Every structure is written in C-alpha cells, then in structure tokens.
Tab-separated table of C-alpha atoms and ligand atoms in Angstrom:
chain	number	residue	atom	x	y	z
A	1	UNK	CA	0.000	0.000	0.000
A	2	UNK	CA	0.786	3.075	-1.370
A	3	UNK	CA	0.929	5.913	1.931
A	4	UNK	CA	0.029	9.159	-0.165
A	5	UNK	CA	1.614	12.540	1.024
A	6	UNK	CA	0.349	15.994	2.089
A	7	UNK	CA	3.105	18.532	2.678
A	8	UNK	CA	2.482	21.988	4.653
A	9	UNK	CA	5.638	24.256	5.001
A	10	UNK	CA	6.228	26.908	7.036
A	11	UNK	CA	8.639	29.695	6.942
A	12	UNK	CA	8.438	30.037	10.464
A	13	UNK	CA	6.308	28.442	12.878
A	14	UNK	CA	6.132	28.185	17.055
A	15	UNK	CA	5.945	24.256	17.051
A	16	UNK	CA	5.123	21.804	13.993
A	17	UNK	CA	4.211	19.448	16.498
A	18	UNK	CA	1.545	22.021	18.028
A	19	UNK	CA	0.546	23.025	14.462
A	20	UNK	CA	-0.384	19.866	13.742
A	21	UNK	CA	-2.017	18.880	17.256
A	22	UNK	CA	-4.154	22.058	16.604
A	23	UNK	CA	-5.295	20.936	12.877
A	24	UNK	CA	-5.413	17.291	13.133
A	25	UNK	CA	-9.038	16.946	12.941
A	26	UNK	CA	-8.655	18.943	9.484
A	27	UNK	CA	-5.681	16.129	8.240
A	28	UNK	CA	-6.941	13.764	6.001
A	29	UNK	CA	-6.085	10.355	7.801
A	30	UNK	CA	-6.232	8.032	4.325
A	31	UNK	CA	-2.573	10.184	3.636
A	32	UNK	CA	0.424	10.611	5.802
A	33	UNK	CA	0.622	14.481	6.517
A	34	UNK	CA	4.340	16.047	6.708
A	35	UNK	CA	4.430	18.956	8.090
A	36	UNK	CA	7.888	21.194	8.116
A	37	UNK	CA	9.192	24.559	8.966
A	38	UNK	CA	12.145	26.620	7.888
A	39	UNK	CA	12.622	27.819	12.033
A	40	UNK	CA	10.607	27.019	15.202
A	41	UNK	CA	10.268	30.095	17.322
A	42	UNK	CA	9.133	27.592	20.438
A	43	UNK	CA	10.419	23.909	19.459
A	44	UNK	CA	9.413	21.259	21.648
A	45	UNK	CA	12.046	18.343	23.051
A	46	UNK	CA	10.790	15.507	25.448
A	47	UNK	CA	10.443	16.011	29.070
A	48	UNK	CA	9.420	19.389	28.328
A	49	UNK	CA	12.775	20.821	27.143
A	50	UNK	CA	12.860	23.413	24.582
A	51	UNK	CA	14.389	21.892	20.939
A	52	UNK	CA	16.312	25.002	19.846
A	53	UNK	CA	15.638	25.799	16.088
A	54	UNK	CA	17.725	28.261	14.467
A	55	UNK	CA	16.405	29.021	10.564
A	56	UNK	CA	17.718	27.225	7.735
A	57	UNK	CA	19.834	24.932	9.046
A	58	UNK	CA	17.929	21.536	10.708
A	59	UNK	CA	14.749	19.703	9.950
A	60	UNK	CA	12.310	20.397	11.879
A	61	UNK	CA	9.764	18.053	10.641
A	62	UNK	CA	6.081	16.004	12.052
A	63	UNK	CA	4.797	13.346	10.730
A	64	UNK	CA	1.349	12.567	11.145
A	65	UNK	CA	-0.024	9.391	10.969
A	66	UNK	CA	-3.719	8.007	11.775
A	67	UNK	CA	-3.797	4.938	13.331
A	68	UNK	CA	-6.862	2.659	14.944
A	69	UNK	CA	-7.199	3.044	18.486
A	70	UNK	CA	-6.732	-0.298	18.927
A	71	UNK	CA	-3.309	-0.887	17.515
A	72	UNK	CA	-0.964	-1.859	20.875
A	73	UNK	CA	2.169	-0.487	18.512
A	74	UNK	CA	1.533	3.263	18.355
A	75	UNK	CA	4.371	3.790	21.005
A	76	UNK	CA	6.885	2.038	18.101
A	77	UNK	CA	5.960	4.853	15.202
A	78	UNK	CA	8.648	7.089	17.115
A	79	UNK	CA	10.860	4.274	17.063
A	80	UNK	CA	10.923	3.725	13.517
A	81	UNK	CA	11.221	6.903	12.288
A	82	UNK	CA	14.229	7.184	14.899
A	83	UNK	CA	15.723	4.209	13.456
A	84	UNK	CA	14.942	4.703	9.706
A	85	UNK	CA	16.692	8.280	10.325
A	86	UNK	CA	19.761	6.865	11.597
A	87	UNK	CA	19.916	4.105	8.849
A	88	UNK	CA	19.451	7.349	6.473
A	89	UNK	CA	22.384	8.707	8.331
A	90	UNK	CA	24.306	5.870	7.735
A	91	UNK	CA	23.518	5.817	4.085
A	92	UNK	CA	25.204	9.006	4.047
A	93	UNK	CA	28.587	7.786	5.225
A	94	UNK	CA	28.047	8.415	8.779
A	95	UNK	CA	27.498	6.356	11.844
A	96	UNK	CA	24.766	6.550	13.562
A	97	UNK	CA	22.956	4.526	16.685
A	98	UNK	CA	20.066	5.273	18.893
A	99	UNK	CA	19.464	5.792	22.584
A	100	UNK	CA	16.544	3.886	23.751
A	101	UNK	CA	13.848	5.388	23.297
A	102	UNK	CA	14.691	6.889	20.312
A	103	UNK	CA	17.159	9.627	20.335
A	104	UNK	CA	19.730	9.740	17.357
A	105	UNK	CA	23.244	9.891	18.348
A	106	UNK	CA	27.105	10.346	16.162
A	107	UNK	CA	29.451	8.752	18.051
A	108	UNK	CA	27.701	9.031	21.822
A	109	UNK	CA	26.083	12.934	20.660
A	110	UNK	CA	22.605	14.066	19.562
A	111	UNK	CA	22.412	14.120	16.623
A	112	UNK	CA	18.509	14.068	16.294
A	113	UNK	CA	15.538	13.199	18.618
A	114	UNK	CA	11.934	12.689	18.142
A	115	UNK	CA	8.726	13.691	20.390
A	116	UNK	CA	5.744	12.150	19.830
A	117	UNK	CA	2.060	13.319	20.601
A	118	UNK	CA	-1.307	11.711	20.268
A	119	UNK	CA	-4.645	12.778	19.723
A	120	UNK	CA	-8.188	11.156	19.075
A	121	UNK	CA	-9.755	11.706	15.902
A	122	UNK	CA	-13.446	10.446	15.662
A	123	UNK	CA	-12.533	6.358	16.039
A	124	UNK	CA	-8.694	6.861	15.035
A	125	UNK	CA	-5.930	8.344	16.628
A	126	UNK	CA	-3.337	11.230	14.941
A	127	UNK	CA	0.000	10.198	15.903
A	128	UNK	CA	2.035	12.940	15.242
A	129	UNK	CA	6.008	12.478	15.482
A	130	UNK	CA	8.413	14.978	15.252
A	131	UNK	CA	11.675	15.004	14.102
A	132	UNK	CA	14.563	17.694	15.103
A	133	UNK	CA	17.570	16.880	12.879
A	134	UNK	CA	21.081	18.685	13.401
A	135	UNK	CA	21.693	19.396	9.526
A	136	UNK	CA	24.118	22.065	9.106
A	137	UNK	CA	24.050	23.454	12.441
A	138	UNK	CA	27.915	24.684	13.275
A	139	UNK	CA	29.939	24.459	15.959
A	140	UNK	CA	29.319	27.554	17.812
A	141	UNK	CA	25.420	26.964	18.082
A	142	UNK	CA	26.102	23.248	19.264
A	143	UNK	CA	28.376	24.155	22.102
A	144	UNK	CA	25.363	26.301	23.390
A	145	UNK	CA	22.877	23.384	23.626
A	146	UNK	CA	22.174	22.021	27.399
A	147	UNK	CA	23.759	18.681	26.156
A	148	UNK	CA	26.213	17.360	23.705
A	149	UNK	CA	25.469	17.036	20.597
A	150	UNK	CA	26.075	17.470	16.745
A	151	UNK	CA	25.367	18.114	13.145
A	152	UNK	CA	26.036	16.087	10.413
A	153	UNK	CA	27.593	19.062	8.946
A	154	UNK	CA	30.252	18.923	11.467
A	155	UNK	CA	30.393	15.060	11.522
A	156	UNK	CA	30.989	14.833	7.784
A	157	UNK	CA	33.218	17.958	7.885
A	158	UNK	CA	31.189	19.069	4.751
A	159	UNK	CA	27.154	21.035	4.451
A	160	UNK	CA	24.342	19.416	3.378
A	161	UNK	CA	21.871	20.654	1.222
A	162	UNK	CA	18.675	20.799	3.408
A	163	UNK	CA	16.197	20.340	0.602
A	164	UNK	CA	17.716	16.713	-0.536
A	165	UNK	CA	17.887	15.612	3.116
A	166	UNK	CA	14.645	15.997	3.672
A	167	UNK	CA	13.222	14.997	0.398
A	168	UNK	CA	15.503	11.338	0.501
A	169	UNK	CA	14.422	11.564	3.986
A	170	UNK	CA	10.196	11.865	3.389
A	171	UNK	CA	10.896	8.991	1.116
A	172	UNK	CA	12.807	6.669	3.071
A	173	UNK	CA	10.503	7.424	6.738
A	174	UNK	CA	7.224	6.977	3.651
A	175	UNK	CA	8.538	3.869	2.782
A	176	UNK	CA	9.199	2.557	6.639
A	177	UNK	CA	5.900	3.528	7.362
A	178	UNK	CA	4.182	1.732	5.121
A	179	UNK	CA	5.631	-0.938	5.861
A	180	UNK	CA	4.835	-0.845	9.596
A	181	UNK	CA	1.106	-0.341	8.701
A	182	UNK	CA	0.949	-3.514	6.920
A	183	UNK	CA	3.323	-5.409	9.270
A	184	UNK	CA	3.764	-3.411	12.767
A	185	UNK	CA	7.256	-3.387	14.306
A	186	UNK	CA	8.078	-6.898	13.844
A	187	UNK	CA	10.434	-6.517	10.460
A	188	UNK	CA	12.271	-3.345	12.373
A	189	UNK	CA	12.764	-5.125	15.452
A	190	UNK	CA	16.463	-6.967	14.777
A	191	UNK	CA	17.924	-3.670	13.833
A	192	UNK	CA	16.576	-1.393	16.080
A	193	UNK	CA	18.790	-3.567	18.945
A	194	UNK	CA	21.452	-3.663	16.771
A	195	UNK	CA	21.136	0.160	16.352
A	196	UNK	CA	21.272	0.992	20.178
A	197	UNK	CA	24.312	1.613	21.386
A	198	UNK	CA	23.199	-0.089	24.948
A	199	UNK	CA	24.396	-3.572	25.603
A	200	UNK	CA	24.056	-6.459	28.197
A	201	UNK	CA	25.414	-5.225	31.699
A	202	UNK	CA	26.187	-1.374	31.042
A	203	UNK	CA	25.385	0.682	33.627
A	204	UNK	CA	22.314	3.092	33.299
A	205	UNK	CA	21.002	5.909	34.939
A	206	UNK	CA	17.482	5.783	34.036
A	207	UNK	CA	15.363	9.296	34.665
A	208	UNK	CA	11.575	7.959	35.644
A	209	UNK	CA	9.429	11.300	36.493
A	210	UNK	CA	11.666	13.099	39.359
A	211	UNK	CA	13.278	9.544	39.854
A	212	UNK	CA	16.499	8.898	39.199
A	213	UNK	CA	17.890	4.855	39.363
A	214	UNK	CA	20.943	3.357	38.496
A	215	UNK	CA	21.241	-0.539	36.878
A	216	UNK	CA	22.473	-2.120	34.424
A	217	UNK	CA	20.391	-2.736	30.575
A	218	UNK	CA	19.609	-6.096	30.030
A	219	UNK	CA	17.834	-6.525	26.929
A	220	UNK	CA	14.817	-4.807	24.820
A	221	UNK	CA	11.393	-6.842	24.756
A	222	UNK	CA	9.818	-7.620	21.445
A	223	UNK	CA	7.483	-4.599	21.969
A	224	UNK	CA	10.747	-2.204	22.308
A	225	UNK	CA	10.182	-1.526	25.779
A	226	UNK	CA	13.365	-1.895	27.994
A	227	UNK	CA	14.543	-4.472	30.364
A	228	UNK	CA	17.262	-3.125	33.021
A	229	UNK	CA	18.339	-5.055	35.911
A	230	UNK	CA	17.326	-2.948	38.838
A	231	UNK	CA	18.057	-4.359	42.778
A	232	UNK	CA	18.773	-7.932	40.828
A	233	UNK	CA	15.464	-8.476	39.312
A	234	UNK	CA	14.855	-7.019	35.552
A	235	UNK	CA	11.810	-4.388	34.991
A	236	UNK	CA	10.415	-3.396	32.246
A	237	UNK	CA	9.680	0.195	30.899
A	238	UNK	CA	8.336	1.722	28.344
A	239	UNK	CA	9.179	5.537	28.740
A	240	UNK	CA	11.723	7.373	30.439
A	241	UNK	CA	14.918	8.508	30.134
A	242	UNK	CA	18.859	7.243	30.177
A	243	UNK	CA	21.123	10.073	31.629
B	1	BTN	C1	13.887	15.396	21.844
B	1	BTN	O1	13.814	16.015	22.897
B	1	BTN	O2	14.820	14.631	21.638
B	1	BTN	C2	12.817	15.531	20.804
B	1	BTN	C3	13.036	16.717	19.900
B	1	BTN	C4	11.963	16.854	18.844
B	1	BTN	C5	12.097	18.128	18.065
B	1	BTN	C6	11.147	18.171	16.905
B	1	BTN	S1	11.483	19.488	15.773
B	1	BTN	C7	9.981	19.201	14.960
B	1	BTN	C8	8.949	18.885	16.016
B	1	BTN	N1	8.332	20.079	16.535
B	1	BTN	C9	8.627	20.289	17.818
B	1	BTN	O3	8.254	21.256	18.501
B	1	BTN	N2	9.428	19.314	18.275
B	1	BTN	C10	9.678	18.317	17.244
C-alpha cells in the first residue's frame, strides 16, 4: 500500500508538532501528513525541554499518521522513524545509533531526537512524530545546547543541502511507514537492537518522572520496551529517560 503525502511548510512556525495537534481533525487520515518549517520560534524536546531551532539549518519536521485506536504499537511509530533516520544517516557515510527510546546519536552525541504526541480523531488516533535533525548546524550553536550534541555538517566535515535531506528523507521514513502499517514493528525489530548503542550489563542511569535509578540494561522486549536489571530483578519500561 501506497501511503500518499500531504506537505504543509512553514517559513516560520512556534511548534510543527503544536501546528499539527491544533489541525489534526482537518488532516486527512487516508494520507500521511508532513508537516515542516524553515525555524521554530518555540520547538518542543521531550520532558518538556525546549528543541532550539535556528532558521535554515535543521529539519524540523512532524509526521502525522492516523492509526486505529486499537493498535498496541503506536508507542513504536517514534521508534521507527528514529531508526529509519539513523539508517538514512548511515547511508550518508556516517554512523549513527540510537538511545533507547529513540534519540539519534554520532558517536555518543545528539544528533537528532523525536517527540511524539497523540490525539483522538473520531474512532482513530493522529500520531504525530516529530523530528529535530542537526543538519548544518555549526559548531558555535552546538556548544550552546544544554547537552552534547552534533550536526552532520560537522560530523561529515562538509554542508548538506537541506532540501535533498529531507526529500531522501520523506521517502525513506514513507517507505518505513508503510511498511509498519501492513506489518507493525516486527520486520524493524532486529535492527533497532542492533542500532542501540546499549548492551548487556552497562550501567544506566534511568530518569523515571523526578526519579532517578541506576542498573544495568539487560535486553529490549519484542514490543521495544526496555529491560534493566534494577536491585537484581529485571523491569520493564516503556518511557523514560537514560542520563
Ligand atoms: C527530543 O527532545 O529529543 C525531541 C526533539 C523533537 C524536536 C522536533 S522538531 C519538529 C517537532 N516540533 C517540535 O516542537 N518538536 C519536534
């Protein structure tokens, strides 16, 4: 199946994630909307962090998807569009892996991340994921983000030309979506473990609400929530975050 495209650009915009919270019930849910914008004046990160978004250099990018209500899976979307981005990276010469859940890192910095918000439309929900990728942001604006991170700009030690990325992007994050309509997370499963960069018995500080708990990861379940070996038994997650 065919997943048929609307695009809506913006110039500038406070948050395509908001933008598309706010329209959703106006989206036509047969297609997969994208929705991009050249700057965010008030970018959204997880846990409530801002997502700095400086014009013309990143994607900033949603992707909104309508789903049954029904579908257990919807918490994978994010998850595949993390790990089809870093296999894009890769494609481009570069190595990428993912922090669970589904940040995108160059060696050990961010090099993208993805939020993802719901919301119910009539008997379907709008999943709408957003992407921040570092494109051709340099140096100077990295060192001023809260956390390490990167470009691929400064990774490949060469700039990018925005409007390919994200067009061989759309296609390639079209394509893995269409495929996990038909066949859920099952065929992305293998490679998303392979693409973390966690592995049996490293030690994890894991951020749960105001909690913060150190263990060790143990494995990811079939569902792509996360084992970690807590106090010598193994819990499972399904959100948080790894500090
Ligand atoms: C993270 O904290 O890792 C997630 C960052 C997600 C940023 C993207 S940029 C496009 C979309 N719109 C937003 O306001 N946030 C997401």
């Amino acid at each position: 199946m065919k997943l048929p495209v609307d695009h809506y650009h913006f110039p500038t915009i406070a948050s395509t994630n908001n933008w598309a919270k706010a329209n959703a019930r106006h989206l036509n849910p047969e297609r997969l909307t994208i929705v991009t914008a050249s700057e965010q004046t008030a970018g959204r990160g997880r846990h409530e962090r801002q997502w700095i978004s400086p014009i013309g250099v990143n994607l900033y990018v949603s992707y909104c998807l309508f789903v049954p209500q029904h579908r257990k899976d919807i918490s994978n979307i994010p998850q595949v569009i993390a790990l089809t981005t870093a296999d894009f990276i890769c494609k481009n010469d570069l190595k990428a892996s993912l922090k669970w859940p589904n940040d995108v890192l160059i060696e050990s910095k961010k090099v993208g991340g993805v939020l993802c918000d719901t919301t119910p439309v009539d008997d379907k929900v709008c999943v709408i994921v957003g992407l921040g990728l570092n494109v051709n942001m340099p140096p100077s604006a990295l060192q001023q983000l809260e956390k390490p991170a990167t470009s691929l700009a400064v990774e490949a030690g060469h700039t990018f030309d925005l409007d390919t990325i994200a067009e061989e992007l759309q296609t390639t994050i079209r394509h893995a979506l269409e495929l996990f309509l038909k066949q859920g997370f099952p065929p992305f499963l293998a490679r998303f473990r392979e693409a973390l960069i966690h592995r049996l018995g490293d030690t994890m500080r894991f951020h749960i609400g105001s909690d913060v708990m150190q263990g060790s990861f143990h494995s990811i379940n079939d569902d792509g929530t996360l084992n970690l070996i807590l106090d010598d038994s193994i819990q499972k997650f399904n959100s948080g975050e790894i500090v």
